[in-house]
mmCIF file with all atom_site columns, C-alpha atoms in Angstrom:
data_model
loop_
_atom_site.group_PDB
_atom_site.id
_atom_site.type_symbol
_atom_site.label_atom_id
_atom_site.label_alt_id
_atom_site.label_comp_id
_atom_site.label_asym_id
_atom_site.label_entity_id
_atom_site.label_seq_id
_atom_site.pdbx_PDB_ins_code
_atom_site.Cartn_x
_atom_site.Cartn_y
_atom_site.Cartn_z
_atom_site.occupancy
_atom_site.B_iso_or_equiv
_atom_site.pdbx_formal_charge
_atom_site.auth_seq_id
_atom_site.auth_comp_id
_atom_site.auth_asym_id
_atom_site.auth_atom_id
_atom_site.pdbx_PDB_model_num
ATOM 1   C CA . MET A 1 1   ? -16.792 -3.382  9.234   1.00 45.00 ? 63  MET A CA 1
ATOM 2   C CA . LEU A 1 2   ? -16.617 -0.525  11.715  1.00 41.00 ? 64  LEU A CA 1
ATOM 3   C CA . LYS A 1 3   ? -12.950 -1.320  12.358  1.00 46.00 ? 65  LYS A CA 1
ATOM 4   C CA . GLN A 1 4   ? -12.220 -1.079  8.609   1.00 46.00 ? 66  GLN A CA 1
ATOM 5   C CA . ILE A 1 5   ? -13.998 2.259   8.384   1.00 41.00 ? 67  ILE A CA 1
ATOM 6   C CA . CYS A 1 6   ? -12.035 3.572   11.384  1.00 42.00 ? 68  CYS A CA 1
ATOM 7   C CA . ILE A 1 7   ? -8.739  2.416   9.897   1.00 43.00 ? 69  ILE A CA 1
ATOM 8   C CA . ALA A 1 8   ? -9.537  3.972   6.513   1.00 44.00 ? 70  ALA A CA 1
ATOM 9   C CA . SER A 1 9   ? -10.627 7.209   8.170   1.00 41.00 ? 71  SER A CA 1
ATOM 10  C CA . ALA A 1 10  ? -7.518  7.356   10.327  1.00 43.00 ? 72  ALA A CA 1
ATOM 11  C CA . LEU A 1 11  ? -5.308  6.798   7.304   1.00 43.00 ? 73  LEU A CA 1
ATOM 12  C CA . THR A 1 12  ? -7.087  9.420   5.263   1.00 43.00 ? 74  THR A CA 1
ATOM 13  C CA . LEU A 1 13  ? -6.998  12.044  8.013   1.00 40.00 ? 75  LEU A CA 1
ATOM 14  C CA . ALA A 1 14  ? -3.509  11.382  9.313   1.00 42.00 ? 76  ALA A CA 1
ATOM 15  C CA . ALA A 1 15  ? -1.643  10.756  6.058   1.00 39.00 ? 77  ALA A CA 1
ATOM 16  C CA . GLY A 1 16  ? -1.349  14.450  5.378   1.00 41.00 ? 78  GLY A CA 1
ATOM 17  C CA . SER A 1 17  ? 0.245   15.356  8.695   1.00 39.00 ? 79  SER A CA 1
ATOM 18  C CA . ALA A 1 18  ? 3.775   16.673  8.757   1.00 36.00 ? 80  ALA A CA 1
ATOM 19  C CA . ALA A 1 19  ? 4.973   14.588  11.710  1.00 41.00 ? 81  ALA A CA 1
ATOM 20  C CA . ALA A 1 20  ? 6.165   11.013  11.323  1.00 43.00 ? 82  ALA A CA 1
ATOM 21  C CA . SER A 1 21  ? 3.634   8.524   12.601  1.00 71.00 ? 83  SER A CA 1
ATOM 22  C CA . PRO A 1 22  ? 4.685   4.934   13.131  1.00 76.00 ? 84  PRO A CA 1
ATOM 23  C CA . GLU A 1 23  ? 1.122   4.107   14.168  1.00 82.00 ? 85  GLU A CA 1
ATOM 24  C CA . LEU A 1 24  ? -0.184  5.362   10.844  1.00 81.00 ? 86  LEU A CA 1
ATOM 25  C CA . ALA A 1 25  ? 2.259   3.183   8.943   1.00 83.00 ? 87  ALA A CA 1
ATOM 26  C CA . GLU A 1 26  ? 1.241   0.199   11.065  1.00 89.00 ? 88  GLU A CA 1
ATOM 27  C CA . LEU A 1 27  ? -2.465  0.845   10.450  1.00 92.00 ? 89  LEU A CA 1
ATOM 28  C CA . TRP A 1 28  ? -1.769  0.903   6.714   1.00 91.00 ? 90  TRP A CA 1
ATOM 29  C CA . GLY A 1 29  ? 0.051   -2.435  7.050   1.00 94.00 ? 91  GLY A CA 1
ATOM 30  C CA . ALA A 1 30  ? -2.935  -3.847  8.940   1.00 95.00 ? 92  ALA A CA 1
ATOM 31  C CA . LYS A 1 31  ? -5.178  -2.673  6.104   1.00 96.00 ? 93  LYS A CA 1
ATOM 32  C CA . ALA A 1 32  ? -2.920  -4.542  3.665   1.00 96.00 ? 94  ALA A CA 1
ATOM 33  C CA . ALA A 1 33  ? -3.377  -7.704  5.719   1.00 96.00 ? 95  ALA A CA 1
ATOM 34  C CA . ALA A 1 34  ? -7.170  -7.253  5.785   1.00 97.00 ? 96  ALA A CA 1
ATOM 35  C CA . LEU A 1 35  ? -7.281  -6.706  2.023   1.00 98.00 ? 97  LEU A CA 1
ATOM 36  C CA . ALA A 1 36  ? -5.147  -9.798  1.482   1.00 97.00 ? 98  ALA A CA 1
ATOM 37  C CA . GLY A 1 37  ? -7.712  -11.752 3.494   1.00 97.00 ? 99  GLY A CA 1
ATOM 38  C CA . ASP A 1 38  ? -10.541 -10.301 1.383   1.00 98.00 ? 100 ASP A CA 1
ATOM 39  C CA . SER A 1 39  ? -8.657  -11.078 -1.840  1.00 98.00 ? 101 SER A CA 1
ATOM 40  C CA . ALA A 1 40  ? -7.862  -14.728 -1.109  1.00 97.00 ? 102 ALA A CA 1
ATOM 41  C CA . PRO A 1 41  ? -11.418 -16.074 -1.684  1.00 98.00 ? 103 PRO A CA 1
ATOM 42  C CA . LEU A 1 42  ? -11.666 -14.045 -4.896  1.00 98.00 ? 104 LEU A CA 1
ATOM 43  C CA . LEU A 1 43  ? -8.428  -15.621 -6.105  1.00 98.00 ? 105 LEU A CA 1
ATOM 44  C CA . ASP A 1 44  ? -9.704  -19.096 -5.199  1.00 98.00 ? 106 ASP A CA 1
ATOM 45  C CA . THR A 1 45  ? -12.821 -18.469 -7.287  1.00 97.00 ? 107 THR A CA 1
ATOM 46  C CA . ALA A 1 46  ? -10.751 -17.282 -10.250 1.00 98.00 ? 108 ALA A CA 1
ATOM 47  C CA . ARG A 1 47  ? -8.417  -20.282 -9.999  1.00 97.00 ? 109 ARG A CA 1
ATOM 48  C CA . GLN A 1 48  ? -11.466 -22.538 -10.188 1.00 97.00 ? 110 GLN A CA 1
ATOM 49  C CA . GLY A 1 49  ? -12.206 -21.001 -13.589 1.00 97.00 ? 111 GLY A CA 1
ATOM 50  C CA . ARG A 1 50  ? -15.033 -18.720 -12.471 1.00 97.00 ? 112 ARG A CA 1
ATOM 51  C CA . MET A 1 51  ? -15.129 -14.946 -12.541 1.00 97.00 ? 113 MET A CA 1
ATOM 52  C CA . PRO A 1 52  ? -14.975 -13.536 -9.009  1.00 97.00 ? 114 PRO A CA 1
ATOM 53  C CA . ALA A 1 53  ? -17.753 -11.161 -8.020  1.00 95.00 ? 115 ALA A CA 1
ATOM 54  C CA . LEU A 1 54  ? -16.256 -7.827  -7.020  1.00 96.00 ? 116 LEU A CA 1
ATOM 55  C CA . ASP A 1 55  ? -18.423 -5.884  -4.646  1.00 95.00 ? 117 ASP A CA 1
ATOM 56  C CA . ASP A 1 56  ? -18.236 -2.119  -4.390  1.00 96.00 ? 118 ASP A CA 1
ATOM 57  C CA . THR A 1 57  ? -16.862 -2.211  -0.844  1.00 97.00 ? 119 THR A CA 1
ATOM 58  C CA . TYR A 1 58  ? -13.845 -4.280  -1.912  1.00 97.00 ? 120 TYR A CA 1
ATOM 59  C CA . VAL A 1 59  ? -13.081 -2.010  -4.864  1.00 97.00 ? 121 VAL A CA 1
ATOM 60  C CA . ILE A 1 60  ? -13.438 1.142   -2.745  1.00 97.00 ? 122 ILE A CA 1
ATOM 61  C CA . GLU A 1 61  ? -11.159 -0.259  -0.032  1.00 97.00 ? 123 GLU A CA 1
ATOM 62  C CA . VAL A 1 62  ? -8.456  -1.152  -2.569  1.00 97.00 ? 124 VAL A CA 1
ATOM 63  C CA . GLU A 1 63  ? -8.764  2.328   -4.097  1.00 97.00 ? 125 GLU A CA 1
ATOM 64  C CA . ARG A 1 64  ? -8.390  3.900   -0.631  1.00 95.00 ? 126 ARG A CA 1
ATOM 65  C CA . PHE A 1 65  ? -5.406  1.681   0.042   1.00 96.00 ? 127 PHE A CA 1
ATOM 66  C CA . ALA A 1 66  ? -3.719  2.890   -3.158  1.00 95.00 ? 128 ALA A CA 1
ATOM 67  C CA . PHE A 1 67  ? -4.607  6.516   -2.437  1.00 93.00 ? 129 PHE A CA 1
ATOM 68  C CA . ASN A 1 68  ? -3.226  6.310   1.090   1.00 90.00 ? 130 ASN A CA 1
ATOM 69  C CA . ALA A 1 69  ? -0.044  4.655   -0.180  1.00 92.00 ? 131 ALA A CA 1
ATOM 70  C CA . THR A 1 70  ? 0.527   7.705   -2.355  1.00 87.00 ? 132 THR A CA 1
ATOM 71  C CA . ARG A 1 71  ? -0.193  10.090  0.521   1.00 85.00 ? 133 ARG A CA 1
ATOM 72  C CA . LEU A 1 72  ? 2.083   8.116   2.835   1.00 87.00 ? 134 LEU A CA 1
ATOM 73  C CA . GLY A 1 73  ? 4.802   8.270   0.187   1.00 86.00 ? 135 GLY A CA 1
ATOM 74  C CA . ASP A 1 74  ? 4.563   12.036  -0.001  1.00 80.00 ? 136 ASP A CA 1
ATOM 75  C CA . TRP A 1 75  ? 4.401   12.364  3.775   1.00 77.00 ? 137 TRP A CA 1
ATOM 76  C CA . THR A 1 76  ? 7.352   10.005  4.343   1.00 78.00 ? 138 THR A CA 1
ATOM 77  C CA . ARG A 1 77  ? 9.531   11.771  1.776   1.00 70.00 ? 139 ARG A CA 1
ATOM 78  C CA . GLN A 1 78  ? 8.741   15.191  3.267   1.00 71.00 ? 140 GLN A CA 1
ATOM 79  C CA . ALA A 1 79  ? 9.335   13.947  6.820   1.00 69.00 ? 141 ALA A CA 1
ATOM 80  C CA . GLY A 1 80  ? 12.951  13.127  6.025   1.00 68.00 ? 142 GLY A CA 1
ATOM 81  C CA . ALA A 1 81  ? 12.698  9.328   5.978   1.00 73.00 ? 143 ALA A CA 1
ATOM 82  C CA . PRO A 1 82  ? 15.067  7.425   3.690   1.00 77.00 ? 144 PRO A CA 1
ATOM 83  C CA . PRO A 1 83  ? 14.070  8.201   0.082   1.00 81.00 ? 145 PRO A CA 1
ATOM 84  C CA . ALA A 1 84  ? 13.601  4.537   -0.786  1.00 84.00 ? 146 ALA A CA 1
ATOM 85  C CA . ILE A 1 85  ? 10.730  4.256   1.699   1.00 86.00 ? 147 ILE A CA 1
ATOM 86  C CA . GLY A 1 86  ? 8.798   7.219   0.287   1.00 86.00 ? 148 GLY A CA 1
ATOM 87  C CA . CYS A 1 87  ? 9.437   6.112   -3.282  1.00 89.00 ? 149 CYS A CA 1
ATOM 88  C CA . SER A 1 88  ? 8.329   2.571   -2.425  1.00 91.00 ? 150 SER A CA 1
ATOM 89  C CA . PHE A 1 89  ? 5.033   3.887   -1.046  1.00 91.00 ? 151 PHE A CA 1
ATOM 90  C CA . LEU A 1 90  ? 4.470   5.888   -4.232  1.00 91.00 ? 152 LEU A CA 1
ATOM 91  C CA . SER A 1 91  ? 5.354   2.952   -6.460  1.00 93.00 ? 153 SER A CA 1
ATOM 92  C CA . LEU A 1 92  ? 3.157   0.571   -4.492  1.00 95.00 ? 154 LEU A CA 1
ATOM 93  C CA . GLY A 1 93  ? 0.210   2.946   -4.749  1.00 94.00 ? 155 GLY A CA 1
ATOM 94  C CA . GLU A 1 94  ? 0.613   3.255   -8.519  1.00 95.00 ? 156 GLU A CA 1
ATOM 95  C CA . GLU A 1 95  ? 0.982   -0.496  -8.999  1.00 97.00 ? 157 GLU A CA 1
ATOM 96  C CA . THR A 1 96  ? -2.083  -1.170  -6.841  1.00 97.00 ? 158 THR A CA 1
ATOM 97  C CA . GLU A 1 97  ? -4.145  1.111   -9.091  1.00 97.00 ? 159 GLU A CA 1
ATOM 98  C CA . ILE A 1 98  ? -2.836  -0.715  -12.184 1.00 97.00 ? 160 ILE A CA 1
ATOM 99  C CA . GLN A 1 99  ? -3.679  -4.139  -10.751 1.00 98.00 ? 161 GLN A CA 1
ATOM 100 C CA . LEU A 1 100 ? -7.145  -2.997  -9.639  1.00 97.00 ? 162 LEU A CA 1
ATOM 101 C CA . GLU A 1 101 ? -7.869  -1.661  -13.135 1.00 97.00 ? 163 GLU A CA 1
ATOM 102 C CA . ALA A 1 102 ? -6.722  -4.999  -14.588 1.00 97.00 ? 164 ALA A CA 1
ATOM 103 C CA . LEU A 1 103 ? -8.994  -6.857  -12.174 1.00 98.00 ? 165 LEU A CA 1
ATOM 104 C CA . GLU A 1 104 ? -12.016 -4.685  -12.938 1.00 97.00 ? 166 GLU A CA 1
ATOM 105 C CA . GLY A 1 105 ? -11.397 -4.989  -16.687 1.00 97.00 ? 167 GLY A CA 1
ATOM 106 C CA . ALA A 1 106 ? -10.660 -8.723  -16.669 1.00 97.00 ? 168 ALA A CA 1
ATOM 107 C CA . ARG A 1 107 ? -12.611 -10.679 -19.250 1.00 97.00 ? 169 ARG A CA 1
ATOM 108 C CA . SER A 1 108 ? -11.568 -14.127 -18.062 1.00 97.00 ? 170 SER A CA 1
ATOM 109 C CA . ALA A 1 109 ? -11.019 -15.976 -14.819 1.00 97.00 ? 171 ALA A CA 1
ATOM 110 C CA . ARG A 1 110 ? -7.334  -16.314 -15.751 1.00 98.00 ? 172 ARG A CA 1
ATOM 111 C CA . ALA A 1 111 ? -6.964  -12.533 -16.145 1.00 98.00 ? 173 ALA A CA 1
ATOM 112 C CA . SER A 1 112 ? -8.741  -12.041 -12.805 1.00 98.00 ? 174 SER A CA 1
ATOM 113 C CA . ALA A 1 113 ? -6.401  -14.529 -11.144 1.00 98.00 ? 175 ALA A CA 1
ATOM 114 C CA . ASP A 1 114 ? -3.348  -12.746 -12.553 1.00 98.00 ? 176 ASP A CA 1
ATOM 115 C CA . ALA A 1 115 ? -4.547  -9.371  -11.247 1.00 98.00 ? 177 ALA A CA 1
ATOM 116 C CA . LEU A 1 116 ? -5.431  -10.823 -7.846  1.00 98.00 ? 178 LEU A CA 1
ATOM 117 C CA . ASP A 1 117 ? -2.017  -12.516 -7.646  1.00 98.00 ? 179 ASP A CA 1
ATOM 118 C CA . GLY A 1 118 ? -0.489  -9.097  -8.307  1.00 97.00 ? 180 GLY A CA 1
ATOM 119 C CA . LEU A 1 119 ? -2.604  -7.453  -5.620  1.00 98.00 ? 181 LEU A CA 1
ATOM 120 C CA . LEU A 1 120 ? -1.746  -10.137 -3.065  1.00 98.00 ? 182 LEU A CA 1
ATOM 121 C CA . SER A 1 121 ? 1.938   -9.636  -3.795  1.00 97.00 ? 183 SER A CA 1
ATOM 122 C CA . LEU A 1 122 ? 1.536   -5.878  -3.316  1.00 97.00 ? 184 LEU A CA 1
ATOM 123 C CA . PHE A 1 123 ? -0.309  -6.398  -0.031  1.00 97.00 ? 185 PHE A CA 1
ATOM 124 C CA . ALA A 1 124 ? 2.584   -8.573  1.204   1.00 96.00 ? 186 ALA A CA 1
ATOM 125 C CA . ASP A 1 125 ? 5.066   -5.871  0.149   1.00 95.00 ? 187 ASP A CA 1
ATOM 126 C CA . ALA A 1 126 ? 2.915   -3.290  1.932   1.00 95.00 ? 188 ALA A CA 1
ATOM 127 C CA . ARG A 1 127 ? 3.201   -5.134  5.238   1.00 94.00 ? 189 ARG A CA 1
ATOM 128 C CA . THR A 1 128 ? 7.001   -5.128  4.912   1.00 92.00 ? 190 THR A CA 1
ATOM 129 C CA . LEU A 1 129 ? 7.008   -1.477  3.868   1.00 92.00 ? 191 LEU A CA 1
ATOM 130 C CA . SER A 1 130 ? 4.762   -0.429  6.734   1.00 90.00 ? 192 SER A CA 1
ATOM 131 C CA . ALA A 1 131 ? 7.108   -2.088  9.227   1.00 89.00 ? 193 ALA A CA 1
ATOM 132 C CA . ALA A 1 132 ? 10.110  -0.312  7.660   1.00 85.00 ? 194 ALA A CA 1
ATOM 133 C CA . ALA A 1 133 ? 8.307   3.044   7.706   1.00 85.00 ? 195 ALA A CA 1
ATOM 134 C CA . ALA A 1 134 ? 7.208   2.593   11.324  1.00 82.00 ? 196 ALA A CA 1
ATOM 135 C CA . TRP A 1 135 ? 10.741  1.655   12.359  1.00 82.00 ? 197 TRP A CA 1
ATOM 136 C CA . SER A 1 136 ? 12.144  4.614   10.478  1.00 78.00 ? 198 SER A CA 1
ATOM 137 C CA . ALA A 1 137 ? 9.646   7.036   12.031  1.00 75.00 ? 199 ALA A CA 1
ATOM 138 C CA . ARG A 1 138 ? 10.470  5.783   15.517  1.00 77.00 ? 200 ARG A CA 1
ATOM 139 C CA . HIS A 1 139 ? 14.225  5.952   15.018  1.00 74.00 ? 201 HIS A CA 1
ATOM 140 C CA . MET A 1 140 ? 14.533  9.167   13.021  1.00 68.00 ? 202 MET A CA 1
ATOM 141 C CA . GLY A 1 141 ? 13.638  11.362  16.019  1.00 52.00 ? 203 GLY A CA 1
ATOM 142 C CA . ASP A 1 142 ? 17.267  12.205  16.752  1.00 47.00 ? 204 ASP A CA 1
ATOM 143 C CA . GLN A 1 143 ? 17.950  13.248  13.170  1.00 49.00 ? 205 GLN A CA 1
ATOM 144 C CA . PRO A 1 144 ? 17.014  16.632  11.752  1.00 43.00 ? 206 PRO A CA 1
ATOM 145 C CA . VAL A 1 145 ? 14.011  16.683  9.450   1.00 45.00 ? 207 VAL A CA 1
ATOM 146 C CA . THR A 1 146 ? 14.705  18.007  5.983   1.00 45.00 ? 208 THR A CA 1
ATOM 147 C CA . LEU A 1 147 ? 12.039  20.390  4.777   1.00 41.00 ? 209 LEU A CA 1
ATOM 148 C CA . SER A 1 148 ? 13.519  20.832  1.315   1.00 44.00 ? 210 SER A CA 1
ATOM 149 C CA . GLN A 1 149 ? 11.923  19.407  -1.801  1.00 48.00 ? 211 GLN A CA 1
ATOM 150 C CA . PRO A 1 150 ? 12.565  15.636  -1.849  1.00 51.00 ? 212 PRO A CA 1
ATOM 151 C CA . SER A 1 151 ? 14.528  14.264  -4.767  1.00 57.00 ? 213 SER A CA 1
ATOM 152 C CA . PRO A 1 152 ? 12.588  12.437  -7.492  1.00 65.00 ? 214 PRO A CA 1
ATOM 153 C CA . CYS A 1 153 ? 12.199  8.688   -7.239  1.00 76.00 ? 215 CYS A CA 1
ATOM 154 C CA . PRO A 1 154 ? 14.419  6.506   -9.428  1.00 63.00 ? 216 PRO A CA 1
ATOM 155 C CA . GLN A 1 155 ? 12.823  4.569   -12.272 1.00 58.00 ? 217 GLN A CA 1
ATOM 156 C CA . GLN A 1 156 ? 13.799  1.204   -10.790 1.00 52.00 ? 218 GLN A CA 1
ATOM 157 C CA . LEU A 1 157 ? 13.359  0.920   -7.030  1.00 50.00 ? 219 LEU A CA 1
ATOM 158 C CA . PRO A 1 158 ? 15.267  -1.614  -4.952  1.00 47.00 ? 220 PRO A CA 1
ATOM 159 C CA . ARG A 1 159 ? 13.145  -4.394  -3.461  1.00 45.00 ? 221 ARG A CA 1
ATOM 160 C CA . ILE A 1 160 ? 11.769  -3.217  -0.132  1.00 46.00 ? 222 ILE A CA 1
ATOM 161 C CA . ASP A 1 161 ? 13.347  -6.145  1.708   1.00 44.00 ? 223 ASP A CA 1
ATOM 162 C CA . ARG A 1 162 ? 16.712  -4.960  0.371   1.00 40.00 ? 224 ARG A CA 1
ATOM 163 C CA . VAL A 1 163 ? 16.371  -1.316  1.488   1.00 43.00 ? 225 VAL A CA 1
ATOM 164 C CA . ALA A 1 164 ? 18.760  -0.298  4.240   1.00 39.00 ? 226 ALA A CA 1
ATOM 165 C CA . ILE A 1 165 ? 17.555  2.213   6.777   1.00 42.00 ? 227 ILE A CA 1
ATOM 166 C CA . ASP A 1 166 ? 20.241  4.862   7.205   1.00 37.00 ? 228 ASP A CA 1
#
């Protein structure tokens, strides 16, 4: 539990920094893996036709995960990383919030299972995204950082496993 609190605190404090941080991206990916592990038993319960019991800690951690995805998206875009990475963080944060709301509002085990399936998919995407962001942060050091206003994200983002790092 202490490790989770430290990771969440590190993400919250460091996400607003102006310098690229591959470690921060990796911590966020580790949080995605931990949340996937916490979500799996809930999904098993829902697939057995029973409503999973959501405790406050789980909900708060998913909310923090979504919040930090948004902050990492802003930070990544401002740090001069490829736009697709920043936009993917932002999109993932928004979609996580949508899936969490669907899970909290679910009135059936089937609806809970659908929302949990969505969250697990997002957590898998987050691990891929965190690796791409960490790689980008480590390899962008020789390139000048753009401090101008980042361009808006496109409506339809490419899949993160299809994003090329420039």
